[in-house]
Structures are given as structure tokens and as C-alpha cells.
């Protein structure tokens, strides 16, 4: 059957539309047809390098989450595979992070069942947010709130590892009590437990005072164009990209863990073991099974509804912070490397990662600042580098878990401390004091309350930022010019919280006392109004008429003029400009 030209054209248009939709929802279709052998070489090196970073960090972050260390590895390989298909940034790597592990510790109660269910529900929420195009919610979290949260998280996570580093037992989880009992029982410290920190410090010195890649976090949020300055250009590294200098930088965590493990194994051969070891880790991949929708305990069965109720605020905080971390770094590295990202597509990638990850015992994951910086610096060309990273994690689970037995917990604690230390940004307090002191309020509120409960700190910070924003909307700047008539010029839009302030201002300037004035209301900078404002202006017009004065409007934009004309205000008088109004 031969199609008519019109039908053929419609079929062609439909096919093109389907291809566009497919490329939007499956970004892999954009770069895969152009993939080359040269790209493969760069992606392989980048994926291998990130893999050397993710394995020791995954073991360490599982401890932050309060879970057995194998769950860190379970959470590290699904993200790279899914992001390869759905991600819009060539640099971003998904996996366990310090901040997300802290949140899991707070909302999963150190219970793997809760952590896996939290990943499943977070994935569902993130998928829904992506499908509903809700990525704009990130805009309501200001930088001071973000910085206050990350700084508090750095202090909390870092100090939480001090007890492990010093070999102290039975220290409470609550931060205040943790600090108190750590210092109170400092005399029980096992000094040998902390020896594994020294190789980390020595190795970092060997990298010529290079900062941990997680330092990129603050640069990302503040000045995206400066991110590249945190790490030296790959082209100037001695011995090439994979030379000794660069290898020490990106693989130092793996080297420290390896060195500490060898030391612990040497003690084991002598029959004396002063370190607390990681212990036995199950070998092989986790079983593929649905996330637990209930939990059996000695006291009975905890239903799905009860588990959801227990996690409560975590079902909002965890997906939102996941969105925050991933989209922030994707935007920053996209700006640095001159490509665009789609926040809603990033939500879909992250949501599907958490959803699928929950079927292989993963806890919630998000974009990693540090590993993304390493990925970009090693010259990754496409998200395909994540395939190598994921494969390396799978190989570790299959063949290396028996070697992880000898890793001292103090070595993992050292990895965490060195990773989160740069996240604490003390300079922001001085910067805000110099730039805008009022922004110190949400910063300090978030920072302090996060030591109590993370969700309260973030919520309070957002609330304070919102109040400051509403105050600026309700009290806009108003410019006054003294001419034949009094010219009053609002500096921004007029909304219902603003109208009473504007009326009081006009009363004070033109209708109070014995010196009454005609007023020209210059609306050049007013781009929107609402019905409450219309009512307020109507009452103001009546007051001027009652005193036999004029209130003239100028510079009205078309949408504003349309609203005011539709309201049919009594005594309404307008001119195109101040010059036409005699101002």
C-alpha cells in the first residue's frame, strides 16, 4: 500500500517527534552514535580512577550510615550503570556520599531494612518529582542554608569518627552527648587505633598540599567557573595523566586502606591484634529481591505503615537533599565544561537509581562532589566511564571481600575525616559579614539546629530565608523625587503584603499634616499586581479625591494597565511617561 504524500509527511513528523522524546528521556542516544575509540580510552581511565576512590569510600560511608560495610558497596554500582543511560552530565557520578550517609543514619536507625525501604521510597518521590517537573524546588533553598547544613554535617560526621579513631566504645549517637563522653573518656584511648591516620596525613603531604576533591563543593555552590582551579590541569601533571603524582592524588584513599590493612595483617600473623578490624564481609553480589515492606522483630511485626511513620520527615528530606547535591554539581560542571543539564532528567536518573538499588540492598545515593571532581579531572568524555566504575565495584564484591576483613576501622574513620574536613567552610561567616550580614541569620540557624535534628535545621533555615524574602517583598524600596508634584517610584512589583506599606508611605509623604501634595505614582518597575493591590489603590484614589488632590499613574506596563482598566477605578488617571504627566 502506497502512502499519500500528506500521510508520508505526517509519519515523518511523528517519527521525528518520537526520536526527540527518546533523546530527551534517554540522553545516551545523543552521544552513543558519535562514540569513538579515543573517547573509550579517556572513559576507561576515568572510570578506573573513580573506582579506586569509590571502593574505600563506600566502605567508610556505610559506617557513617550505621550499616554493615558491605551495604556501601551494594550502593555503589547501580548508580553508574543507570546514569550512563539517563544522565545529562558527562562528569557526575552517583553513589554513597557523606551527607546522604548521615541522613540515612538519622532516618534508618542503623537498620538495613529501613535503609533499603528509604531508598525505594526516595526513588519513588524523586521519579514523581522528575515527571512533574518539580526540579525548580531547589531554587527555594538559599546558599546560606546549604552551607549551614553541609558545615554542620561535616562537623557531625567528622566528630562521629573520633571515637572509632581513638578506640572508644559505647559512645552515644547524639552529637552533644557524643562530644561530652568522648572528652570525658579520653583517658581510655587506644593510641594504636589512631596510627592508621598517619599514613593518610603523610600521603596527603606527598601530593603537595592538594586539597581533597570534596573541597570542590564550596566552589561549586559559589563560583562554578573556579571549580577547575581546585585540581591541577591533567595536561601539566608529571608523568602523564596516570603518573605517580596524579595516582597519589586520586588513589590515596585506596593506598591508605591497603597500607593499614597490611599493618593489621602483620599483627594478625604475630597473634596480637591491637586494631578493631572491619571483620567478615559477605562475598558476592547481594540477592535481587523486593525492598522490605515490613520487618519481623522479637516483639512482633512492624508493618509498612509503621515503618513509613517512623521515617516521617526523612521521606521529604532525603529526596530533596539528593536533588540538591546532584543538580548542584551537575550545573557547576556543566558550566565549567560548556554543556547544559536538565534538572528534571537528573531527578529521573537519581530516582530510578534509588528505586532499582533498593532491589539489591542499596541505601539512598546521590551525586558525589569529590568523585565527580576526580571524574572530570581525569578527562572523562561521556557517562560511559561509570560502566568501568560499576564493574570495578562488582569485581571487588566478587573477589576482594575476604581482603577487606583486615582493614582497621580506624583507617576508614581517617578516610571519612579527611573527606569531610574541607566541607566545613569557616570563611563563609566572614564573607557574609562583609557582603550581607542579614544572610548570617539563616546560616547560623541552620548550622546550629542541624546538630539537634537535620530536618529541623534545614526546615528552620528555609523558613528564615523565606521570611527574609517575604520581608523584602512586603517592604520594597521606594524612590521619592521632589518636583512640582511628588513623584513616588516603587522599585519592584506590588503584591498584597506591599500595599499597606505603600499606602502608609504615600500618606506620610503627601496626605499628612498641612503640606498636602499631588502625587505621580511611577510604575515603570512594577511588573505584576494582584487584586488586593487593586483594592488598596482604589481606596488611595478615593482619599486623594476627598482632599481634592490628584493621584496620577505613569509608566504602566501593558498587563498592569489591563488589570487596572478592568477594575474600573474611580478617578483613575494615567500617562505614558513622567514627561507626559508633567513630572
JSON list of C-alpha atoms in Angstrom, two decimals, residues 295-449:
[
{"chain": "A", "resi": 295, "resn": "UNK", "atom": "CA", "xyz": [10.04, -6.06, 59.43]},
{"chain": "A", "resi": 296, "resn": "UNK", "atom": "CA", "xyz": [9.86, -9.01, 61.80]},
{"chain": "A", "resi": 297, "resn": "UNK", "atom": "CA", "xyz": [11.23, -8.34, 65.29]},
{"chain": "A", "resi": 298, "resn": "UNK", "atom": "CA", "xyz": [11.23, -10.37, 68.51]},
{"chain": "A", "resi": 299, "resn": "UNK", "atom": "CA", "xyz": [8.37, -8.14, 69.71]},
{"chain": "A", "resi": 300, "resn": "UNK", "atom": "CA", "xyz": [6.25, -8.67, 66.61]},
{"chain": "A", "resi": 301, "resn": "UNK", "atom": "CA", "xyz": [5.99, -7.44, 63.03]},
{"chain": "A", "resi": 302, "resn": "UNK", "atom": "CA", "xyz": [6.46, -3.79, 62.11]},
{"chain": "A", "resi": 303, "resn": "UNK", "atom": "CA", "xyz": [4.06, -3.02, 59.28]},
{"chain": "A", "resi": 304, "resn": "UNK", "atom": "CA", "xyz": [4.80, -0.92, 56.20]},
{"chain": "A", "resi": 305, "resn": "UNK", "atom": "CA", "xyz": [2.71, 1.93, 57.56]},
{"chain": "A", "resi": 306, "resn": "UNK", "atom": "CA", "xyz": [4.60, 1.91, 60.84]},
{"chain": "A", "resi": 307, "resn": "UNK", "atom": "CA", "xyz": [7.96, 1.92, 59.06]},
{"chain": "A", "resi": 308, "resn": "UNK", "atom": "CA", "xyz": [6.88, 4.89, 56.94]},
{"chain": "A", "resi": 309, "resn": "UNK", "atom": "CA", "xyz": [5.66, 6.68, 60.06]},
{"chain": "A", "resi": 310, "resn": "UNK", "atom": "CA", "xyz": [8.99, 6.03, 61.78]},
{"chain": "A", "resi": 311, "resn": "UNK", "atom": "CA", "xyz": [10.94, 7.57, 58.90]},
{"chain": "A", "resi": 312, "resn": "UNK", "atom": "CA", "xyz": [8.50, 10.51, 58.71]},
{"chain": "A", "resi": 313, "resn": "UNK", "atom": "CA", "xyz": [10.40, 13.65, 57.65]},
{"chain": "A", "resi": 314, "resn": "UNK", "atom": "CA", "xyz": [13.15, 11.56, 56.07]},
{"chain": "A", "resi": 315, "resn": "UNK", "atom": "CA", "xyz": [10.84, 10.82, 53.13]},
{"chain": "A", "resi": 316, "resn": "UNK", "atom": "CA", "xyz": [10.99, 14.53, 52.25]},
{"chain": "A", "resi": 317, "resn": "UNK", "atom": "CA", "xyz": [14.48, 15.47, 53.44]},
{"chain": "A", "resi": 318, "resn": "UNK", "atom": "CA", "xyz": [16.37, 12.60, 51.77]},
{"chain": "A", "resi": 319, "resn": "UNK", "atom": "CA", "xyz": [14.93, 13.09, 48.24]},
{"chain": "A", "resi": 320, "resn": "UNK", "atom": "CA", "xyz": [15.33, 16.87, 48.49]},
{"chain": "A", "resi": 321, "resn": "UNK", "atom": "CA", "xyz": [18.96, 16.73, 49.63]},
{"chain": "A", "resi": 322, "resn": "UNK", "atom": "CA", "xyz": [19.62, 14.15, 46.91]},
{"chain": "A", "resi": 323, "resn": "UNK", "atom": "CA", "xyz": [18.20, 16.60, 44.38]},
{"chain": "A", "resi": 324, "resn": "UNK", "atom": "CA", "xyz": [20.28, 19.40, 45.87]},
{"chain": "A", "resi": 325, "resn": "UNK", "atom": "CA", "xyz": [23.60, 17.57, 45.71]},
{"chain": "A", "resi": 326, "resn": "UNK", "atom": "CA", "xyz": [23.16, 16.07, 42.25]},
{"chain": "A", "resi": 327, "resn": "UNK", "atom": "CA", "xyz": [21.74, 19.09, 40.44]},
{"chain": "A", "resi": 328, "resn": "UNK", "atom": "CA", "xyz": [24.20, 21.48, 42.08]},
{"chain": "A", "resi": 329, "resn": "UNK", "atom": "CA", "xyz": [27.28, 19.61, 40.91]},
{"chain": "A", "resi": 330, "resn": "UNK", "atom": "CA", "xyz": [25.76, 18.83, 37.51]},
{"chain": "A", "resi": 331, "resn": "UNK", "atom": "CA", "xyz": [25.08, 22.53, 36.89]},
{"chain": "A", "resi": 332, "resn": "UNK", "atom": "CA", "xyz": [28.52, 23.53, 38.10]},
{"chain": "A", "resi": 333, "resn": "UNK", "atom": "CA", "xyz": [30.49, 21.09, 35.98]},
{"chain": "A", "resi": 334, "resn": "UNK", "atom": "CA", "xyz": [28.18, 21.75, 33.04]},
{"chain": "A", "resi": 335, "resn": "UNK", "atom": "CA", "xyz": [29.04, 25.44, 33.34]},
{"chain": "A", "resi": 336, "resn": "UNK", "atom": "CA", "xyz": [32.74, 24.65, 33.62]},
{"chain": "A", "resi": 337, "resn": "UNK", "atom": "CA", "xyz": [32.79, 22.30, 30.63]},
{"chain": "A", "resi": 338, "resn": "UNK", "atom": "CA", "xyz": [30.26, 24.20, 28.48]},
{"chain": "A", "resi": 339, "resn": "UNK", "atom": "CA", "xyz": [27.27, 21.88, 28.33]},
{"chain": "A", "resi": 340, "resn": "UNK", "atom": "CA", "xyz": [23.68, 22.06, 29.56]},
{"chain": "A", "resi": 341, "resn": "UNK", "atom": "CA", "xyz": [21.97, 19.73, 32.04]},
{"chain": "A", "resi": 342, "resn": "UNK", "atom": "CA", "xyz": [18.29, 19.07, 32.62]},
{"chain": "A", "resi": 343, "resn": "UNK", "atom": "CA", "xyz": [17.43, 19.13, 36.37]},
{"chain": "A", "resi": 344, "resn": "UNK", "atom": "CA", "xyz": [14.24, 17.14, 35.86]},
{"chain": "A", "resi": 345, "resn": "UNK", "atom": "CA", "xyz": [16.08, 14.48, 33.87]},
{"chain": "A", "resi": 346, "resn": "UNK", "atom": "CA", "xyz": [18.67, 14.32, 36.66]},
{"chain": "A", "resi": 347, "resn": "UNK", "atom": "CA", "xyz": [15.81, 13.66, 39.06]},
{"chain": "A", "resi": 348, "resn": "UNK", "atom": "CA", "xyz": [14.63, 10.78, 36.88]},
{"chain": "A", "resi": 349, "resn": "UNK", "atom": "CA", "xyz": [18.12, 9.29, 36.77]},
{"chain": "A", "resi": 350, "resn": "UNK", "atom": "CA", "xyz": [18.59, 9.59, 40.51]},
{"chain": "A", "resi": 351, "resn": "UNK", "atom": "CA", "xyz": [15.07, 8.34, 41.26]},
{"chain": "A", "resi": 352, "resn": "UNK", "atom": "CA", "xyz": [15.46, 5.26, 39.09]},
{"chain": "A", "resi": 353, "resn": "UNK", "atom": "CA", "xyz": [18.87, 4.59, 40.65]},
{"chain": "A", "resi": 354, "resn": "UNK", "atom": "CA", "xyz": [17.42, 4.59, 44.16]},
{"chain": "A", "resi": 355, "resn": "UNK", "atom": "CA", "xyz": [14.37, 2.62, 43.06]},
{"chain": "A", "resi": 356, "resn": "UNK", "atom": "CA", "xyz": [16.37, -0.13, 41.35]},
{"chain": "A", "resi": 357, "resn": "UNK", "atom": "CA", "xyz": [19.07, 0.00, 44.00]},
{"chain": "A", "resi": 358, "resn": "UNK", "atom": "CA", "xyz": [16.56, -0.90, 46.70]},
{"chain": "A", "resi": 359, "resn": "UNK", "atom": "CA", "xyz": [16.14, -4.29, 44.99]},
{"chain": "A", "resi": 360, "resn": "UNK", "atom": "CA", "xyz": [19.83, -5.09, 45.56]},
{"chain": "A", "resi": 361, "resn": "UNK", "atom": "CA", "xyz": [20.03, -3.81, 49.16]},
{"chain": "A", "resi": 362, "resn": "UNK", "atom": "CA", "xyz": [21.25, -0.27, 48.40]},
{"chain": "A", "resi": 363, "resn": "UNK", "atom": "CA", "xyz": [20.64, 2.66, 50.69]},
{"chain": "A", "resi": 364, "resn": "UNK", "atom": "CA", "xyz": [19.85, 6.12, 49.17]},
{"chain": "A", "resi": 365, "resn": "UNK", "atom": "CA", "xyz": [22.55, 7.59, 46.96]},
{"chain": "A", "resi": 366, "resn": "UNK", "atom": "CA", "xyz": [23.15, 10.91, 45.25]},
{"chain": "A", "resi": 367, "resn": "UNK", "atom": "CA", "xyz": [25.80, 12.75, 43.27]},
{"chain": "A", "resi": 368, "resn": "UNK", "atom": "CA", "xyz": [29.26, 12.80, 44.82]},
{"chain": "A", "resi": 369, "resn": "UNK", "atom": "CA", "xyz": [31.16, 16.11, 44.80]},
{"chain": "A", "resi": 370, "resn": "UNK", "atom": "CA", "xyz": [34.57, 14.54, 45.29]},
{"chain": "A", "resi": 371, "resn": "UNK", "atom": "CA", "xyz": [34.27, 11.68, 42.83]},
{"chain": "A", "resi": 372, "resn": "UNK", "atom": "CA", "xyz": [32.71, 13.96, 40.21]},
{"chain": "A", "resi": 373, "resn": "UNK", "atom": "CA", "xyz": [35.73, 16.27, 40.50]},
{"chain": "A", "resi": 374, "resn": "UNK", "atom": "CA", "xyz": [38.07, 13.29, 40.03]},
{"chain": "A", "resi": 375, "resn": "UNK", "atom": "CA", "xyz": [35.98, 12.08, 37.09]},
{"chain": "A", "resi": 376, "resn": "UNK", "atom": "CA", "xyz": [36.16, 15.46, 35.35]},
{"chain": "A", "resi": 377, "resn": "UNK", "atom": "CA", "xyz": [39.86, 15.92, 36.05]},
{"chain": "A", "resi": 378, "resn": "UNK", "atom": "CA", "xyz": [40.79, 12.58, 34.51]},
{"chain": "A", "resi": 379, "resn": "UNK", "atom": "CA", "xyz": [39.23, 13.71, 31.23]},
{"chain": "A", "resi": 380, "resn": "UNK", "atom": "CA", "xyz": [36.01, 11.67, 31.10]},
{"chain": "A", "resi": 381, "resn": "UNK", "atom": "CA", "xyz": [34.20, 12.20, 27.79]},
{"chain": "A", "resi": 382, "resn": "UNK", "atom": "CA", "xyz": [30.82, 10.54, 28.39]},
{"chain": "A", "resi": 383, "resn": "UNK", "atom": "CA", "xyz": [28.85, 8.90, 31.20]},
{"chain": "A", "resi": 384, "resn": "UNK", "atom": "CA", "xyz": [30.19, 5.57, 29.89]},
{"chain": "A", "resi": 385, "resn": "UNK", "atom": "CA", "xyz": [33.08, 5.95, 32.33]},
{"chain": "A", "resi": 386, "resn": "UNK", "atom": "CA", "xyz": [30.59, 4.92, 35.01]},
{"chain": "A", "resi": 387, "resn": "UNK", "atom": "CA", "xyz": [30.41, 1.45, 33.46]},
{"chain": "A", "resi": 388, "resn": "UNK", "atom": "CA", "xyz": [34.05, 0.88, 34.38]},
{"chain": "A", "resi": 389, "resn": "UNK", "atom": "CA", "xyz": [33.48, 2.23, 37.90]},
{"chain": "A", "resi": 390, "resn": "UNK", "atom": "CA", "xyz": [30.46, -0.01, 38.42]},
{"chain": "A", "resi": 391, "resn": "UNK", "atom": "CA", "xyz": [32.33, -3.04, 37.06]},
{"chain": "A", "resi": 392, "resn": "UNK", "atom": "CA", "xyz": [35.23, -2.40, 39.46]},
{"chain": "A", "resi": 393, "resn": "UNK", "atom": "CA", "xyz": [32.83, -2.34, 42.41]},
{"chain": "A", "resi": 394, "resn": "UNK", "atom": "CA", "xyz": [31.26, -5.60, 41.24]},
{"chain": "A", "resi": 395, "resn": "UNK", "atom": "CA", "xyz": [34.72, -7.20, 40.94]},
{"chain": "A", "resi": 396, "resn": "UNK", "atom": "CA", "xyz": [35.51, -6.05, 44.48]},
{"chain": "A", "resi": 397, "resn": "UNK", "atom": "CA", "xyz": [32.33, -7.68, 45.77]},
{"chain": "A", "resi": 398, "resn": "UNK", "atom": "CA", "xyz": [33.08, -10.88, 43.90]},
{"chain": "A", "resi": 399, "resn": "UNK", "atom": "CA", "xyz": [36.77, -11.35, 44.71]},
{"chain": "A", "resi": 400, "resn": "UNK", "atom": "CA", "xyz": [38.13, -8.88, 47.29]},
{"chain": "A", "resi": 401, "resn": "UNK", "atom": "CA", "xyz": [35.76, -9.03, 50.25]},
{"chain": "A", "resi": 402, "resn": "UNK", "atom": "CA", "xyz": [37.95, -11.54, 52.07]},
{"chain": "A", "resi": 403, "resn": "UNK", "atom": "CA", "xyz": [40.80, -9.00, 51.99]},
{"chain": "A", "resi": 404, "resn": "UNK", "atom": "CA", "xyz": [38.58, -6.29, 53.47]},
{"chain": "A", "resi": 405, "resn": "UNK", "atom": "CA", "xyz": [38.46, -8.30, 56.70]},
{"chain": "A", "resi": 406, "resn": "UNK", "atom": "CA", "xyz": [41.83, -6.87, 57.79]},
{"chain": "A", "resi": 407, "resn": "UNK", "atom": "CA", "xyz": [41.04, -3.18, 57.21]},
{"chain": "A", "resi": 408, "resn": "UNK", "atom": "CA", "xyz": [41.15, -1.38, 60.59]},
{"chain": "A", "resi": 409, "resn": "UNK", "atom": "CA", "xyz": [38.03, 0.61, 61.33]},
{"chain": "A", "resi": 410, "resn": "UNK", "atom": "CA", "xyz": [40.30, 3.45, 62.36]},
{"chain": "A", "resi": 411, "resn": "UNK", "atom": "CA", "xyz": [41.62, 3.60, 58.78]},
{"chain": "A", "resi": 412, "resn": "UNK", "atom": "CA", "xyz": [38.09, 4.00, 57.43]},
{"chain": "A", "resi": 413, "resn": "UNK", "atom": "CA", "xyz": [37.48, 6.66, 60.10]},
{"chain": "A", "resi": 414, "resn": "UNK", "atom": "CA", "xyz": [40.57, 8.50, 58.85]},
{"chain": "A", "resi": 415, "resn": "UNK", "atom": "CA", "xyz": [39.27, 8.33, 55.27]},
{"chain": "A", "resi": 416, "resn": "UNK", "atom": "CA", "xyz": [35.98, 9.88, 56.37]},
{"chain": "A", "resi": 417, "resn": "UNK", "atom": "CA", "xyz": [37.57, 12.64, 58.46]},
{"chain": "A", "resi": 418, "resn": "UNK", "atom": "CA", "xyz": [39.88, 13.68, 55.64]},
{"chain": "A", "resi": 419, "resn": "UNK", "atom": "CA", "xyz": [36.98, 13.56, 53.16]},
{"chain": "A", "resi": 420, "resn": "UNK", "atom": "CA", "xyz": [34.56, 15.73, 55.14]},
{"chain": "A", "resi": 421, "resn": "UNK", "atom": "CA", "xyz": [37.00, 18.22, 56.67]},
{"chain": "A", "resi": 422, "resn": "UNK", "atom": "CA", "xyz": [37.04, 20.53, 53.61]},
{"chain": "A", "resi": 423, "resn": "UNK", "atom": "CA", "xyz": [33.23, 20.62, 53.67]},
{"chain": "A", "resi": 424, "resn": "UNK", "atom": "CA", "xyz": [33.37, 22.91, 56.72]},
{"chain": "A", "resi": 425, "resn": "UNK", "atom": "CA", "xyz": [33.62, 26.42, 55.29]},
{"chain": "A", "resi": 426, "resn": "UNK", "atom": "CA", "xyz": [34.68, 28.84, 58.02]},
{"chain": "A", "resi": 427, "resn": "UNK", "atom": "CA", "xyz": [35.29, 31.61, 55.51]},
{"chain": "A", "resi": 428, "resn": "UNK", "atom": "CA", "xyz": [31.60, 31.96, 54.72]},
{"chain": "A", "resi": 429, "resn": "UNK", "atom": "CA", "xyz": [30.97, 33.70, 58.06]},
{"chain": "A", "resi": 430, "resn": "UNK", "atom": "CA", "xyz": [33.50, 36.41, 57.26]},
{"chain": "A", "resi": 431, "resn": "UNK", "atom": "CA", "xyz": [32.28, 36.69, 53.67]},
{"chain": "A", "resi": 432, "resn": "UNK", "atom": "CA", "xyz": [28.64, 37.15, 54.65]},
{"chain": "A", "resi": 433, "resn": "UNK", "atom": "CA", "xyz": [29.59, 39.64, 57.36]},
{"chain": "A", "resi": 434, "resn": "UNK", "atom": "CA", "xyz": [31.30, 41.69, 54.65]},
{"chain": "A", "resi": 435, "resn": "UNK", "atom": "CA", "xyz": [28.74, 41.18, 51.86]},
{"chain": "A", "resi": 436, "resn": "UNK", "atom": "CA", "xyz": [25.32, 40.91, 53.53]},
{"chain": "A", "resi": 437, "resn": "UNK", "atom": "CA", "xyz": [25.12, 40.37, 57.27]},
{"chain": "A", "resi": 438, "resn": "UNK", "atom": "CA", "xyz": [21.42, 39.50, 57.23]},
{"chain": "A", "resi": 439, "resn": "UNK", "atom": "CA", "xyz": [22.25, 36.24, 55.42]},
{"chain": "A", "resi": 440, "resn": "UNK", "atom": "CA", "xyz": [24.17, 35.13, 58.51]},
{"chain": "A", "resi": 441, "resn": "UNK", "atom": "CA", "xyz": [20.80, 34.54, 60.22]},
{"chain": "A", "resi": 442, "resn": "UNK", "atom": "CA", "xyz": [19.64, 31.54, 58.11]},
{"chain": "A", "resi": 443, "resn": "UNK", "atom": "CA", "xyz": [23.24, 30.26, 58.01]},
{"chain": "A", "resi": 444, "resn": "UNK", "atom": "CA", "xyz": [23.60, 30.21, 61.81]},
{"chain": "A", "resi": 445, "resn": "UNK", "atom": "CA", "xyz": [20.06, 28.91, 62.41]},
{"chain": "A", "resi": 446, "resn": "UNK", "atom": "CA", "xyz": [20.62, 26.01, 60.01]},
{"chain": "A", "resi": 447, "resn": "UNK", "atom": "CA", "xyz": [24.11, 25.27, 61.31]},
{"chain": "A", "resi": 448, "resn": "UNK", "atom": "CA", "xyz": [23.10, 25.14, 64.98]},
{"chain": "A", "resi": 449, "resn": "UNK", "atom": "CA", "xyz": [19.79, 23.31, 64.64]}
]
